[in-house]
Structure formats: C-alpha cells, structure tokens
Amino acid sequence: MEMRHFATLVVFSIIALLFAFRFPDRPRLEWIEWNEAYKMAKKKDKILLIDAYTDWCGWCKKMDADTYSKGEIIKLINKSFIPVKFNPELKQKYEVNGEEMSGGQLLSLLSGGSRVGYPTTFFLDLEKNKVQMVSGYKDEEAFKQVLLQKIEWAKSK
C-alpha cells in the first residue's frame, strides 16, 4: 500500500473513532411556557424563575449567552426551579389562578406595579404567595449567588 493511501486510511480511521465515542451530554436548560410552568410549580413545590426579557434587549441576550448557558447555573436551575422565559410584549394570554391576563398585566402583578427594566428575574414562590425581583444583567458568579439565596429563601417556609 502506498504511503499516501495509508495516511488517508489512518486519518479516516481517527475521524471514525472520534464519531464513535459519544461525549457526555451537557446539561440543558429547558424553558417552560408560563401556563404549564405555573401548574408544574404548584405540583412540584418549586419556585418559578421568570426571566423577563424583550427581543430588543441587548443585556438580555448577553445574559442568555454569558449566564444561562453555563453548566453550573443550568444544574442549579434544573434542580430547584421551574424556568420560564417571559416577554411581556408578546400578544398572548397568561393564566394566574384561573384568571387570564396580558403580558403587561402579568408584569405589573409580578413587579407589584413598579416599572422594571430588562432583564429582570422574578422568583415566585407559590406556597408562600411571594415574589422577589432581581433587576439587571448578572454574570455567572453573581447569578449563582442569587440562585443560592433564593434556594435558602424557599427553604425558610
């Protein structure tokens, strides 16, 4: 066999071997639609983590890329929270205790009528019937601390 054919065979064999081995799946964050998430939170006794964003918000996109994509953040959220992406500018209806509301009405309810910027993360504990709000962009380390605080908050029932 010619050296050139042998080298080609070796390269293709290495590539085939690389594809044969499966790399462990990275944890993924599964965002759940509000109406389903609200019901799940009641059943599972978990806190709703509500990421309020808009399509035009640059800091929201940065937080998605820099924070919500990190493995440790994903693991914490998946273990202790029900994650919801919430764009109050969308034309859809949200159900809260059998009542339908617009995105603007839900945002007002979550924020206690206060004006909010984006991104804003709401933590809604349905058992306590309490909501806490964290405004602005948070990097991975800062958001990890926020999540740990909210986990402790939920335990103090």
PDB file of C-alpha atoms in Angstrom:
ATOM      1  CA  MET A   1       0.000   0.000   0.000  1.00  0.00           C
ATOM      2  CA  GLU A   2       1.290   3.406  -0.888  1.00  0.00           C
ATOM      3  CA  MET A   3       2.168   5.772   1.930  1.00  0.00           C
ATOM      4  CA  ARG A   4      -0.381   8.316   0.691  1.00  0.00           C
ATOM      5  CA  HIS A   5      -3.227   5.759   0.824  1.00  0.00           C
ATOM      6  CA  PHE A   6      -2.070   4.579   4.226  1.00  0.00           C
ATOM      7  CA  ALA A   7      -2.082   8.152   5.594  1.00  0.00           C
ATOM      8  CA  THR A   8      -5.586   8.710   4.204  1.00  0.00           C
ATOM      9  CA  LEU A   9      -6.765   5.461   5.811  1.00  0.00           C
ATOM     10  CA  VAL A  10      -5.283   6.488   9.181  1.00  0.00           C
ATOM     11  CA  VAL A  11      -6.919   9.944   9.055  1.00  0.00           C
ATOM     12  CA  PHE A  12     -10.347   8.495   8.220  1.00  0.00           C
ATOM     13  CA  SER A  13      -9.965   5.852  10.928  1.00  0.00           C
ATOM     14  CA  ILE A  14      -9.218   8.511  13.537  1.00  0.00           C
ATOM     15  CA  ILE A  15     -12.219  10.567  12.430  1.00  0.00           C
ATOM     16  CA  ALA A  16     -14.462   7.473  12.569  1.00  0.00           C
ATOM     17  CA  LEU A  17     -13.213   6.681  16.074  1.00  0.00           C
ATOM     18  CA  LEU A  18     -13.956  10.222  17.256  1.00  0.00           C
ATOM     19  CA  PHE A  19     -17.539   9.976  16.000  1.00  0.00           C
ATOM     20  CA  ALA A  20     -17.961   6.519  17.526  1.00  0.00           C
ATOM     21  CA  PHE A  21     -17.411   7.812  21.053  1.00  0.00           C
ATOM     22  CA  ARG A  22     -20.272   9.843  22.462  1.00  0.00           C
ATOM     23  CA  PHE A  23     -19.362  12.810  24.533  1.00  0.00           C
ATOM     24  CA  PRO A  24     -21.445  13.181  27.691  1.00  0.00           C
ATOM     25  CA  ASP A  25     -24.491  15.329  27.137  1.00  0.00           C
ATOM     26  CA  ARG A  26     -24.113  18.807  28.527  1.00  0.00           C
ATOM     27  CA  PRO A  27     -26.893  19.866  30.853  1.00  0.00           C
ATOM     28  CA  ARG A  28     -29.546  21.873  29.069  1.00  0.00           C
ATOM     29  CA  LEU A  29     -31.925  24.476  30.355  1.00  0.00           C
ATOM     30  CA  GLU A  30     -35.465  23.715  29.252  1.00  0.00           C
ATOM     31  CA  TRP A  31     -37.513  26.916  29.343  1.00  0.00           C
ATOM     32  CA  ILE A  32     -41.164  26.156  30.032  1.00  0.00           C
ATOM     33  CA  GLU A  33     -44.154  28.171  28.839  1.00  0.00           C
ATOM     34  CA  TRP A  34     -45.845  30.187  31.619  1.00  0.00           C
ATOM     35  CA  ASN A  35     -49.196  28.390  31.814  1.00  0.00           C
ATOM     36  CA  GLU A  36     -47.583  24.945  32.005  1.00  0.00           C
ATOM     37  CA  ALA A  37     -44.822  26.120  34.371  1.00  0.00           C
ATOM     38  CA  TYR A  38     -47.303  27.692  36.777  1.00  0.00           C
ATOM     39  CA  LYS A  39     -49.133  24.374  37.145  1.00  0.00           C
ATOM     40  CA  MET A  40     -45.844  22.455  37.473  1.00  0.00           C
ATOM     41  CA  ALA A  41     -44.596  24.768  40.216  1.00  0.00           C
ATOM     42  CA  LYS A  42     -47.739  24.109  42.236  1.00  0.00           C
ATOM     43  CA  LYS A  43     -47.398  20.325  41.850  1.00  0.00           C
ATOM     44  CA  LYS A  44     -43.642  20.097  42.435  1.00  0.00           C
ATOM     45  CA  ASP A  45     -43.398  22.777  45.135  1.00  0.00           C
ATOM     46  CA  LYS A  46     -40.646  24.585  43.243  1.00  0.00           C
ATOM     47  CA  ILE A  47     -40.009  28.263  42.738  1.00  0.00           C
ATOM     48  CA  LEU A  48     -40.797  29.789  39.371  1.00  0.00           C
ATOM     49  CA  LEU A  49     -37.732  31.526  37.939  1.00  0.00           C
ATOM     50  CA  ILE A  50     -39.154  34.022  35.470  1.00  0.00           C
ATOM     51  CA  ASP A  51     -36.717  35.654  33.066  1.00  0.00           C
ATOM     52  CA  ALA A  52     -38.483  38.817  31.897  1.00  0.00           C
ATOM     53  CA  TYR A  53     -36.916  39.947  28.635  1.00  0.00           C
ATOM     54  CA  THR A  54     -37.690  41.639  25.338  1.00  0.00           C
ATOM     55  CA  ASP A  55     -36.477  40.875  21.829  1.00  0.00           C
ATOM     56  CA  TRP A  56     -34.727  44.263  21.567  1.00  0.00           C
ATOM     57  CA  CYS A  57     -32.816  43.973  24.874  1.00  0.00           C
ATOM     58  CA  GLY A  58     -29.068  43.567  24.346  1.00  0.00           C
ATOM     59  CA  TRP A  59     -28.371  42.831  28.027  1.00  0.00           C
ATOM     60  CA  CYS A  60     -30.987  40.063  27.921  1.00  0.00           C
ATOM     61  CA  LYS A  61     -29.145  38.412  25.035  1.00  0.00           C
ATOM     62  CA  LYS A  62     -25.846  38.836  26.862  1.00  0.00           C
ATOM     63  CA  MET A  63     -27.278  37.190  29.985  1.00  0.00           C
ATOM     64  CA  ASP A  64     -28.550  34.277  27.868  1.00  0.00           C
ATOM     65  CA  ALA A  65     -25.063  33.834  26.392  1.00  0.00           C
ATOM     66  CA  ASP A  66     -22.939  34.543  29.487  1.00  0.00           C
ATOM     67  CA  THR A  67     -25.059  33.219  32.328  1.00  0.00           C
ATOM     68  CA  TYR A  68     -27.943  30.935  31.385  1.00  0.00           C
ATOM     69  CA  SER A  69     -25.651  28.844  29.156  1.00  0.00           C
ATOM     70  CA  LYS A  70     -23.236  27.860  31.956  1.00  0.00           C
ATOM     71  CA  GLY A  71     -23.343  24.294  33.260  1.00  0.00           C
ATOM     72  CA  GLU A  72     -23.357  25.141  36.960  1.00  0.00           C
ATOM     73  CA  ILE A  73     -26.188  27.665  36.514  1.00  0.00           C
ATOM     74  CA  ILE A  74     -28.186  25.173  34.457  1.00  0.00           C
ATOM     75  CA  LYS A  75     -27.760  22.460  37.105  1.00  0.00           C
ATOM     76  CA  LEU A  76     -28.892  24.782  39.916  1.00  0.00           C
ATOM     77  CA  ILE A  77     -31.922  25.963  37.967  1.00  0.00           C
ATOM     78  CA  ASN A  78     -32.953  22.471  36.845  1.00  0.00           C
ATOM     79  CA  LYS A  79     -32.681  21.126  40.401  1.00  0.00           C
ATOM     80  CA  SER A  80     -34.537  23.833  42.327  1.00  0.00           C
ATOM     81  CA  PHE A  81     -36.570  25.994  39.946  1.00  0.00           C
ATOM     82  CA  ILE A  82     -39.090  25.893  37.124  1.00  0.00           C
ATOM     83  CA  PRO A  83     -37.609  28.239  34.469  1.00  0.00           C
ATOM     84  CA  VAL A  84     -39.865  30.490  32.392  1.00  0.00           C
ATOM     85  CA  LYS A  85     -38.925  32.889  29.594  1.00  0.00           C
ATOM     86  CA  PHE A  86     -41.388  35.776  29.719  1.00  0.00           C
ATOM     87  CA  ASN A  87     -41.616  38.501  27.103  1.00  0.00           C
ATOM     88  CA  PRO A  88     -44.385  40.863  28.266  1.00  0.00           C
ATOM     89  CA  GLU A  89     -44.536  42.456  24.808  1.00  0.00           C
ATOM     90  CA  LEU A  90     -45.874  39.295  23.162  1.00  0.00           C
ATOM     91  CA  LYS A  91     -49.567  39.157  22.341  1.00  0.00           C
ATOM     92  CA  GLN A  92     -50.580  36.124  24.363  1.00  0.00           C
ATOM     93  CA  LYS A  93     -52.620  35.322  27.417  1.00  0.00           C
ATOM     94  CA  TYR A  94     -51.247  34.132  30.731  1.00  0.00           C
ATOM     95  CA  GLU A  95     -53.300  32.295  33.312  1.00  0.00           C
ATOM     96  CA  VAL A  96     -52.954  33.006  37.027  1.00  0.00           C
ATOM     97  CA  ASN A  97     -55.334  31.214  39.398  1.00  0.00           C
ATOM     98  CA  GLY A  98     -57.937  30.810  36.656  1.00  0.00           C
ATOM     99  CA  GLU A  99     -57.744  34.450  35.525  1.00  0.00           C
ATOM    100  CA  GLU A 100     -56.399  35.408  32.096  1.00  0.00           C
ATOM    101  CA  MET A 101     -54.085  38.378  31.750  1.00  0.00           C
ATOM    102  CA  SER A 102     -51.965  40.072  29.129  1.00  0.00           C
ATOM    103  CA  GLY A 103     -48.183  40.189  29.351  1.00  0.00           C
ATOM    104  CA  GLY A 104     -48.335  43.755  30.644  1.00  0.00           C
ATOM    105  CA  GLN A 105     -50.817  42.793  33.349  1.00  0.00           C
ATOM    106  CA  LEU A 106     -48.692  39.824  34.435  1.00  0.00           C
ATOM    107  CA  LEU A 107     -45.579  42.007  34.530  1.00  0.00           C
ATOM    108  CA  SER A 108     -47.430  44.536  36.688  1.00  0.00           C
ATOM    109  CA  LEU A 109     -48.608  41.767  39.016  1.00  0.00           C
ATOM    110  CA  LEU A 110     -45.091  40.321  39.368  1.00  0.00           C
ATOM    111  CA  SER A 111     -43.467  43.716  39.915  1.00  0.00           C
ATOM    112  CA  GLY A 112     -46.110  44.980  42.332  1.00  0.00           C
ATOM    113  CA  GLY A 113     -46.947  47.766  39.887  1.00  0.00           C
ATOM    114  CA  SER A 114     -43.361  49.033  39.729  1.00  0.00           C
ATOM    115  CA  ARG A 115     -41.702  49.839  36.421  1.00  0.00           C
ATOM    116  CA  VAL A 116     -38.953  47.398  35.523  1.00  0.00           C
ATOM    117  CA  GLY A 117     -36.063  47.310  33.118  1.00  0.00           C
ATOM    118  CA  TYR A 118     -34.760  44.309  31.255  1.00  0.00           C
ATOM    119  CA  PRO A 119     -33.569  41.793  32.033  1.00  0.00           C
ATOM    120  CA  THR A 120     -35.398  41.298  35.294  1.00  0.00           C
ATOM    121  CA  THR A 121     -35.601  37.929  37.010  1.00  0.00           C
ATOM    122  CA  PHE A 122     -38.592  37.196  39.201  1.00  0.00           C
ATOM    123  CA  PHE A 123     -38.688  34.393  41.753  1.00  0.00           C
ATOM    124  CA  LEU A 124     -42.249  33.361  42.559  1.00  0.00           C
ATOM    125  CA  ASP A 125     -42.882  31.034  45.477  1.00  0.00           C
ATOM    126  CA  LEU A 126     -46.485  29.894  45.083  1.00  0.00           C
ATOM    127  CA  GLU A 127     -46.620  28.233  48.507  1.00  0.00           C
ATOM    128  CA  LYS A 128     -45.629  31.483  50.227  1.00  0.00           C
ATOM    129  CA  ASN A 129     -47.516  33.532  47.655  1.00  0.00           C
ATOM    130  CA  LYS A 130     -44.474  35.824  47.474  1.00  0.00           C
ATOM    131  CA  VAL A 131     -42.369  37.173  44.672  1.00  0.00           C
ATOM    132  CA  GLN A 132     -38.854  38.565  44.716  1.00  0.00           C
ATOM    133  CA  MET A 133     -37.329  40.557  41.893  1.00  0.00           C
ATOM    134  CA  VAL A 134     -33.708  40.865  40.794  1.00  0.00           C
ATOM    135  CA  SER A 135     -33.117  43.570  38.197  1.00  0.00           C
ATOM    136  CA  GLY A 136     -30.413  43.803  35.590  1.00  0.00           C
ATOM    137  CA  TYR A 137     -27.750  41.694  33.986  1.00  0.00           C
ATOM    138  CA  LYS A 138     -25.908  39.241  36.236  1.00  0.00           C
ATOM    139  CA  ASP A 139     -22.801  37.324  35.216  1.00  0.00           C
ATOM    140  CA  GLU A 140     -22.368  33.663  36.101  1.00  0.00           C
ATOM    141  CA  GLU A 141     -20.885  34.149  39.574  1.00  0.00           C
ATOM    142  CA  ALA A 142     -23.308  36.896  40.641  1.00  0.00           C
ATOM    143  CA  PHE A 143     -26.300  34.912  39.382  1.00  0.00           C
ATOM    144  CA  LYS A 144     -25.092  31.762  41.130  1.00  0.00           C
ATOM    145  CA  GLN A 145     -25.167  33.702  44.411  1.00  0.00           C
ATOM    146  CA  VAL A 146     -28.680  34.955  43.630  1.00  0.00           C
ATOM    147  CA  LEU A 147     -29.858  31.392  42.954  1.00  0.00           C
ATOM    148  CA  LEU A 148     -28.328  30.087  46.179  1.00  0.00           C
ATOM    149  CA  GLN A 149     -30.030  32.892  48.148  1.00  0.00           C
ATOM    150  CA  LYS A 150     -33.395  32.065  46.553  1.00  0.00           C
ATOM    151  CA  ILE A 151     -32.977  28.362  47.367  1.00  0.00           C
ATOM    152  CA  GLU A 152     -32.423  29.295  51.033  1.00  0.00           C
ATOM    153  CA  TRP A 153     -35.388  31.686  50.871  1.00  0.00           C
ATOM    154  CA  ALA A 154     -37.589  28.821  49.669  1.00  0.00           C
ATOM    155  CA  LYS A 155     -36.386  26.535  52.486  1.00  0.00           C
ATOM    156  CA  SER A 156     -37.368  29.087  55.137  1.00  0.00           C
ATOM    157  CA  LYS A 157     -41.061  28.257  54.887  1.00  0.00           C
TER     158      LYS A 157
END
